[in-house]
Coordinates of C-alpha atoms in Angstrom, one line a residue:
M1 CA 9.6 9.9 -29.1
T2 CA 10.0 13.7 -29.1
A3 CA 10.6 15.8 -26.0
A4 CA 7.2 17.4 -26.6
E5 CA 5.5 13.9 -26.3
R6 CA 7.3 13.0 -23.1
I7 CA 5.2 13.3 -19.9
V8 CA 7.1 15.0 -17.1
V9 CA 5.7 13.6 -13.8
Q10 CA 6.5 15.3 -10.5
Q11 CA 6.1 12.6 -7.8
S12 CA 5.3 13.4 -4.1
F13 CA 8.0 11.2 -2.8
P14 CA 11.7 12.3 -2.4
D15 CA 14.7 10.3 -3.4
P16 CA 14.3 6.9 -1.7
R17 CA 16.2 6.1 1.5
P18 CA 16.8 2.6 3.1
T19 CA 13.6 2.9 5.1
T20 CA 11.4 3.9 2.1
N21 CA 8.4 1.8 1.3
P22 CA 9.4 -0.8 -1.3
Y23 CA 6.3 0.0 -3.3
I24 CA 7.7 3.5 -3.9
I25 CA 11.1 2.2 -5.0
M26 CA 9.6 -0.4 -7.3
L27 CA 7.3 2.2 -8.8
R28 CA 10.1 4.6 -9.4
D29 CA 12.2 2.0 -11.1
S30 CA 9.2 0.9 -13.2
L31 CA 8.5 4.5 -14.4
L32 CA 12.2 5.2 -15.1
S33 CA 12.1 2.3 -17.6
T34 CA 8.8 3.3 -19.1
P35 CA 9.1 5.0 -22.5
G36 CA 7.5 8.4 -22.7
V37 CA 7.7 9.2 -18.9
E38 CA 10.2 11.5 -17.2
L39 CA 10.1 11.0 -13.5
R40 CA 11.1 13.7 -11.0
T41 CA 11.4 12.9 -7.3
F42 CA 10.1 15.4 -4.8
S43 CA 11.7 18.5 -3.3
W44 CA 9.9 21.7 -2.7
R45 CA 12.2 23.5 -5.1
R46 CA 11.4 21.1 -7.9
A47 CA 7.7 21.1 -7.2
L48 CA 7.4 24.9 -7.0
L49 CA 9.9 26.0 -9.6
G50 CA 10.1 23.1 -12.1
R51 CA 7.8 22.5 -15.1
H52 CA 5.9 19.3 -15.0
D53 CA 2.8 17.9 -16.8
V54 CA 1.4 15.9 -13.9
F55 CA 1.7 15.9 -10.1
H56 CA 1.4 12.4 -8.7
A57 CA 0.7 12.0 -5.0
H58 CA 0.7 9.0 -2.7
W59 CA 0.3 10.0 0.9
P60 CA -0.3 13.8 0.6
E61 CA -0.6 14.1 4.4
I62 CA 3.2 13.9 4.5
L63 CA 3.3 17.3 2.6
V64 CA 1.4 19.1 5.4
A65 CA 2.8 17.5 8.5
G66 CA 6.0 18.2 10.5
Q67 CA 7.8 17.0 13.5
S68 CA 7.4 20.4 15.1
R69 CA 4.7 23.0 15.0
L70 CA 7.0 25.4 13.1
K71 CA 8.1 22.8 10.6
A72 CA 4.4 21.9 10.0
L73 CA 3.5 25.6 9.4
V74 CA 6.3 26.0 6.9
R75 CA 5.3 22.9 5.0
Q76 CA 1.7 24.0 5.0
G77 CA 2.6 27.4 3.6
L78 CA 4.7 25.7 0.8
F79 CA 1.8 23.4 0.2
V80 CA -0.6 26.4 -0.4
L81 CA 1.9 27.8 -2.9
L82 CA 2.1 24.4 -4.6
M83 CA -1.7 24.2 -4.9
W84 CA -1.9 27.7 -6.3
K85 CA 0.8 26.8 -8.9
L86 CA -1.0 23.6 -9.9
T87 CA -4.3 25.5 -10.2
L88 CA -2.9 28.4 -12.3
T89 CA -1.0 26.1 -14.6
R90 CA -4.0 23.6 -14.9
T91 CA -1.6 20.8 -13.9
P92 CA -3.6 17.6 -13.2
I93 CA -3.2 15.9 -9.9
V94 CA -3.1 12.1 -9.9
R95 CA -3.4 10.4 -6.6
T96 CA -2.8 6.7 -5.7
A97 CA -5.5 5.7 -3.2
H98 CA -3.4 3.9 -0.7
N99 CA -5.9 4.9 2.0
L100 CA -9.6 5.8 1.5
Q101 CA -10.0 8.0 4.6
L102 CA -8.1 11.0 6.0
P103 CA -5.6 10.1 8.7
T104 CA -6.7 10.3 12.3
G105 CA -5.2 12.6 14.8
I106 CA -4.4 15.4 12.4
S107 CA -5.1 19.1 13.0
R108 CA -8.1 21.0 11.6
R109 CA -5.8 22.9 9.3
E110 CA -4.2 19.7 7.9
R111 CA -7.7 18.3 7.4
A112 CA -8.8 21.4 5.5
L113 CA -5.7 21.4 3.3
L114 CA -6.1 17.7 2.5
R115 CA -9.7 18.2 1.6
W116 CA -8.7 21.0 -0.8
F117 CA -6.2 18.6 -2.3
D118 CA -8.8 16.0 -2.7
R119 CA -11.2 18.3 -4.4
R120 CA -8.5 19.4 -6.8
T121 CA -7.5 15.8 -7.7
T122 CA -8.1 15.0 -11.4
L123 CA -7.7 11.2 -11.4
R124 CA -7.4 8.6 -8.7
I125 CA -5.5 5.3 -9.1
R126 CA -7.1 2.4 -7.2
L127 CA -4.8 -0.5 -6.3
N128 CA -7.5 -3.2 -6.4
P129 CA -10.7 -3.7 -8.4
T130 CA -13.0 -3.5 -5.5
T131 CA -12.3 0.1 -4.4
E132 CA -15.3 2.3 -4.8
F133 CA -15.4 6.0 -5.3
A134 CA -18.2 8.6 -5.3
P135 CA -20.2 9.0 -8.5
G136 CA -18.4 11.3 -11.0
V137 CA -14.9 10.5 -9.6
E138 CA -12.4 9.7 -12.4
Y139 CA -10.2 6.7 -11.7
A140 CA -7.9 4.1 -13.2
T141 CA -7.2 0.6 -11.9
I142 CA -3.5 -0.4 -11.5
L143 CA -3.0 -3.4 -9.3
H144 CA -0.4 -3.2 -6.5
G145 CA 2.7 -4.8 -8.0
H146 CA 4.2 -8.0 -6.5
Y147 CA 7.4 -8.3 -4.4
R148 CA 9.0 -11.3 -6.1
D149 CA 11.9 -9.4 -7.6
W150 CA 12.4 -7.3 -4.5
F151 CA 13.0 -10.4 -2.3
A152 CA 14.7 -12.6 -4.9
S153 CA 18.2 -12.2 -3.6
Y154 CA 17.4 -13.3 0.0
P155 CA 17.8 -17.0 1.2
K156 CA 14.5 -18.8 1.7
R157 CA 13.6 -21.3 4.4
A158 CA 11.5 -24.4 4.1
P159 CA 8.1 -23.9 5.8
Q160 CA 7.6 -25.5 9.2
Q161 CA 4.3 -27.3 9.7
G162 CA 2.1 -25.7 12.3
R163 CA 4.1 -22.4 12.3
I164 CA 1.9 -19.3 11.9
G165 CA 3.5 -16.0 11.3
Y166 CA 2.6 -12.3 11.5
F167 CA 4.9 -9.5 10.4
G168 CA 4.7 -5.8 9.7
L169 CA 3.9 -2.6 11.5
I170 CA 1.6 -3.4 14.4
R171 CA -1.4 -1.1 14.9
R172 CA -4.6 -1.9 16.8
Y173 CA -6.7 -2.2 13.7
K174 CA -4.5 -5.0 12.5
G175 CA -5.9 -7.3 15.2
V176 CA -2.6 -8.7 16.5
E177 CA -3.9 -8.7 20.1
E178 CA -6.9 -10.7 19.0
L179 CA -4.6 -13.1 17.1
L180 CA -2.6 -13.8 20.3
D181 CA -5.8 -14.4 22.3
V182 CA -7.3 -16.7 19.6
F183 CA -4.1 -18.7 19.2
R184 CA -4.0 -19.4 22.9
S185 CA -7.3 -21.2 22.6
V186 CA -6.2 -23.5 19.8
P187 CA -4.8 -26.7 21.1
G188 CA -1.6 -28.3 19.8
D189 CA 1.9 -28.6 21.3
D190 CA 3.3 -28.6 17.8
L191 CA 1.8 -25.2 16.9
R192 CA 3.9 -22.0 16.9
L193 CA 3.1 -18.4 16.5
D194 CA 5.7 -15.8 15.6
V195 CA 4.7 -12.2 15.8
A196 CA 7.3 -9.6 14.6
G197 CA 7.0 -5.9 13.9
K198 CA 7.2 -2.5 15.5
P199 CA 4.1 -1.5 17.6
S200 CA 2.7 2.0 17.0
T201 CA 2.6 2.8 20.8
G202 CA 4.3 1.7 24.0
E203 CA 0.9 0.8 25.4
L204 CA 0.2 -1.6 22.5
A205 CA 3.7 -3.2 23.0
A206 CA 3.0 -3.8 26.6
S207 CA -0.3 -5.4 25.8
L208 CA 1.3 -7.8 23.2
L209 CA 4.1 -8.8 25.6
Q210 CA 1.6 -9.5 28.4
R211 CA -0.4 -11.8 26.1
A212 CA 2.6 -13.6 24.7
E213 CA 3.8 -14.5 28.2
R214 CA 0.6 -16.6 28.7
D215 CA 1.6 -19.1 26.0
Q216 CA 5.0 -20.7 25.6
R217 CA 4.3 -21.5 22.0
V218 CA 4.4 -17.8 21.1
A219 CA 7.5 -15.8 20.1
V220 CA 7.2 -12.0 19.9
T221 CA 9.8 -9.6 18.4
L222 CA 8.7 -6.0 18.8
A223 CA 11.0 -4.3 16.4
F224 CA 11.3 -3.1 12.8
L225 CA 12.2 -6.0 10.5
D226 CA 14.7 -5.6 7.6
D227 CA 14.0 -7.4 4.3
A228 CA 16.1 -10.5 5.2
E229 CA 14.2 -10.9 8.5
I230 CA 10.9 -10.6 6.7
V231 CA 11.9 -13.3 4.2
D232 CA 13.1 -15.6 7.1
L233 CA 9.9 -15.3 9.0
V234 CA 7.5 -15.6 6.1
T235 CA 9.2 -18.5 4.3
G236 CA 9.7 -20.4 7.6
S237 CA 6.0 -20.2 8.3
S238 CA 3.3 -22.5 6.8
L239 CA 0.7 -19.8 7.1
I240 CA 0.7 -16.0 7.5
A241 CA -2.2 -14.7 9.6
L242 CA -3.3 -11.1 8.9
P243 CA -6.4 -10.6 10.9
Y244 CA -6.9 -6.9 10.1
R245 CA -10.2 -5.4 11.1
E246 CA -10.0 -3.3 7.9
M247 CA -8.3 -4.8 4.9
H248 CA -8.1 -2.7 1.7
N249 CA -4.6 -2.7 0.3
S250 CA -2.3 -5.0 2.2
G251 CA 1.4 -5.0 1.4
G252 CA 1.7 -7.8 3.9
A253 CA -0.6 -10.1 2.0
L254 CA 1.2 -9.4 -1.2
T255 CA 4.6 -10.0 0.4
A256 CA 3.5 -13.4 1.7
L257 CA 2.0 -14.4 -1.6
S258 CA 5.2 -13.1 -3.4
L259 CA 7.2 -15.5 -1.2
D260 CA 4.8 -18.4 -1.9
R261 CA 3.1 -18.7 1.4
P262 CA -0.7 -18.9 2.0
I263 CA -2.4 -16.3 4.0
L264 CA -5.4 -16.1 6.4
V265 CA -7.4 -12.9 6.0
P266 CA -10.9 -11.6 6.8
D267 CA -13.5 -12.3 4.1
N268 CA -14.5 -9.2 2.2
A269 CA -14.8 -8.0 -1.4
T270 CA -11.1 -7.3 -1.6
T271 CA -9.9 -10.6 -0.3
E272 CA -12.4 -12.5 -2.4
A273 CA -11.1 -10.8 -5.5
L274 CA -7.6 -11.6 -4.4
A275 CA -8.5 -15.3 -4.0
D276 CA -10.1 -15.3 -7.5
E277 CA -6.9 -13.8 -8.9
V278 CA -4.1 -15.8 -7.3
G279 CA -5.9 -19.1 -6.5
H280 CA -8.2 -19.9 -3.6
A281 CA -5.7 -22.4 -2.1
W282 CA -3.5 -19.4 -1.3
V283 CA -6.1 -17.2 0.4
H284 CA -7.9 -18.6 3.4
R285 CA -10.8 -16.4 4.6
Y286 CA -13.0 -16.2 7.6
S287 CA -16.2 -14.4 8.3
G288 CA -16.7 -12.0 11.2
D289 CA -14.1 -12.0 14.0
L290 CA -11.2 -14.4 13.9
T291 CA -12.1 -17.5 16.0
P292 CA -10.0 -20.5 17.3
D293 CA -12.0 -22.7 14.9
A294 CA -11.2 -20.5 11.9
L295 CA -7.5 -20.4 12.8
A296 CA -7.3 -24.1 13.4
A297 CA -9.1 -24.9 10.2
A298 CA -6.7 -22.8 8.1
V299 CA -3.7 -24.5 9.8
E300 CA -5.2 -27.9 9.3
S301 CA -5.9 -27.2 5.6
V302 CA -2.3 -26.0 4.8
T303 CA -0.9 -29.0 6.8
A304 CA -3.0 -31.6 5.0
S305 CA -2.8 -30.1 1.6
A306 CA -0.3 -27.2 1.1
P307 CA -0.8 -25.4 -2.2
T308 CA 1.5 -26.3 -5.0
G309 CA 3.2 -24.2 -7.6
R310 CA 3.1 -20.4 -7.1
P311 CA 0.3 -17.9 -6.7
D312 CA -0.7 -16.3 -10.0
L313 CA 0.7 -12.8 -9.7
S314 CA 1.0 -12.2 -13.5
D315 CA -1.3 -9.2 -13.4
R316 CA 1.0 -7.5 -10.9
D317 CA 4.1 -7.3 -13.1
W318 CA 5.9 -4.0 -12.6
A319 CA 6.6 -3.5 -16.3
K320 CA 2.9 -3.6 -16.9
A321 CA 2.3 -1.2 -14.0
G322 CA 4.7 1.3 -15.6
E323 CA 2.8 1.3 -18.8
Q324 CA -0.5 1.6 -17.0
H325 CA 0.7 4.6 -15.1
A326 CA 1.8 6.3 -18.3
E327 CA -1.7 5.7 -19.7
A328 CA -3.2 7.1 -16.5
Y329 CA -1.1 10.2 -16.7
R330 CA -2.2 10.8 -20.3
L331 CA -5.8 10.4 -19.2
A332 CA -5.4 12.9 -16.4
I333 CA -3.9 15.4 -18.8
A334 CA -6.8 14.9 -21.2
L335 CA -9.3 15.2 -18.3
A336 CA -7.8 18.6 -17.3
G337 CA -8.2 19.9 -20.9
G338 CA -11.9 20.6 -21.0
T339 CA -15.2 18.9 -21.7
A340 CA -14.4 17.6 -25.2
A341 CA -11.0 16.3 -24.1
R342 CA -12.6 14.6 -21.1
R343 CA -15.1 12.8 -23.3
R344 CA -12.3 11.6 -25.7
A345 CA -10.2 10.6 -22.7
R346 CA -13.0 8.5 -21.2
E347 CA -13.7 6.8 -24.6
H348 CA -10.0 6.1 -25.1
H349 CA -9.6 4.8 -21.6
A350 CA -12.6 2.5 -22.0
R351 CA -11.1 1.1 -25.3
A352 CA -7.8 0.5 -23.5
G353 CA -9.6 -1.6 -20.8
G354 CA -9.2 0.9 -17.9

């Protein structure tokens, strides 16, 4: 492949650090091994002065936020310069739709900048087949990759019957308080609930500890977990409960499935599609709010007949994801090239199965 055919992609994430989201690291590694793609990690100098064919964003709110008012203002000024550059050079923006709504608690200026970015976006990448966009929005579907390779080097535990686990960042919408309340109403001295993760606020941490003290069967660790600790908790559990009030793209669900543990999740279009994909024995669902009966039924099911084999995650291979991203970048470049190019791009994308 000639240099002219190579797609130079400026990512919105910097060089990864130890605390970087594993999704970003696995995507970077996948793209680095994908023919025809040259990946550049983010710095303001690279983004503003470098030449690239595509700008790929993940959480654009990071580009306009700062730990201080001054830092936020500087970033917002640089962001405006970047947007002008992308507009003048007709560089397409590709955005992975990790979240469908703007973040809460941001300033009016940040909201305006992010809406500008959204209007300027050429192509969106959805991480599951149930995500819906407004009419006329161009998108490609690239499933969130699995974590099997990421956790392969860590020792695994045998699952303990009756042990329920929850892990990950704890926010109110994830329903962990309700999980503790519901578990308390499920009888069984042989049941255990392990909750581990960093709460988003001190008030939430206090609420969780207060609830945990009411039931001796509950263990709570309110701290960030490293990868080894995640593997230890997940594989030592017979069921991972993720009672999110809103579940769209769940890294926790994919982590548990990658480690061959069944999950309990709310019933919606996303989790129904996930069950169809990986096997219904691995994805237990409940309607409405989580109840003691729903939790007890899921525990009883995995105790009486634990799923065998492994969940089918073949569609989430990272090599395939790299190729699909390359195709999405080509589509975005074509879409930015005018009406005829957009029509050809849509036709090509449809033939490719996108």
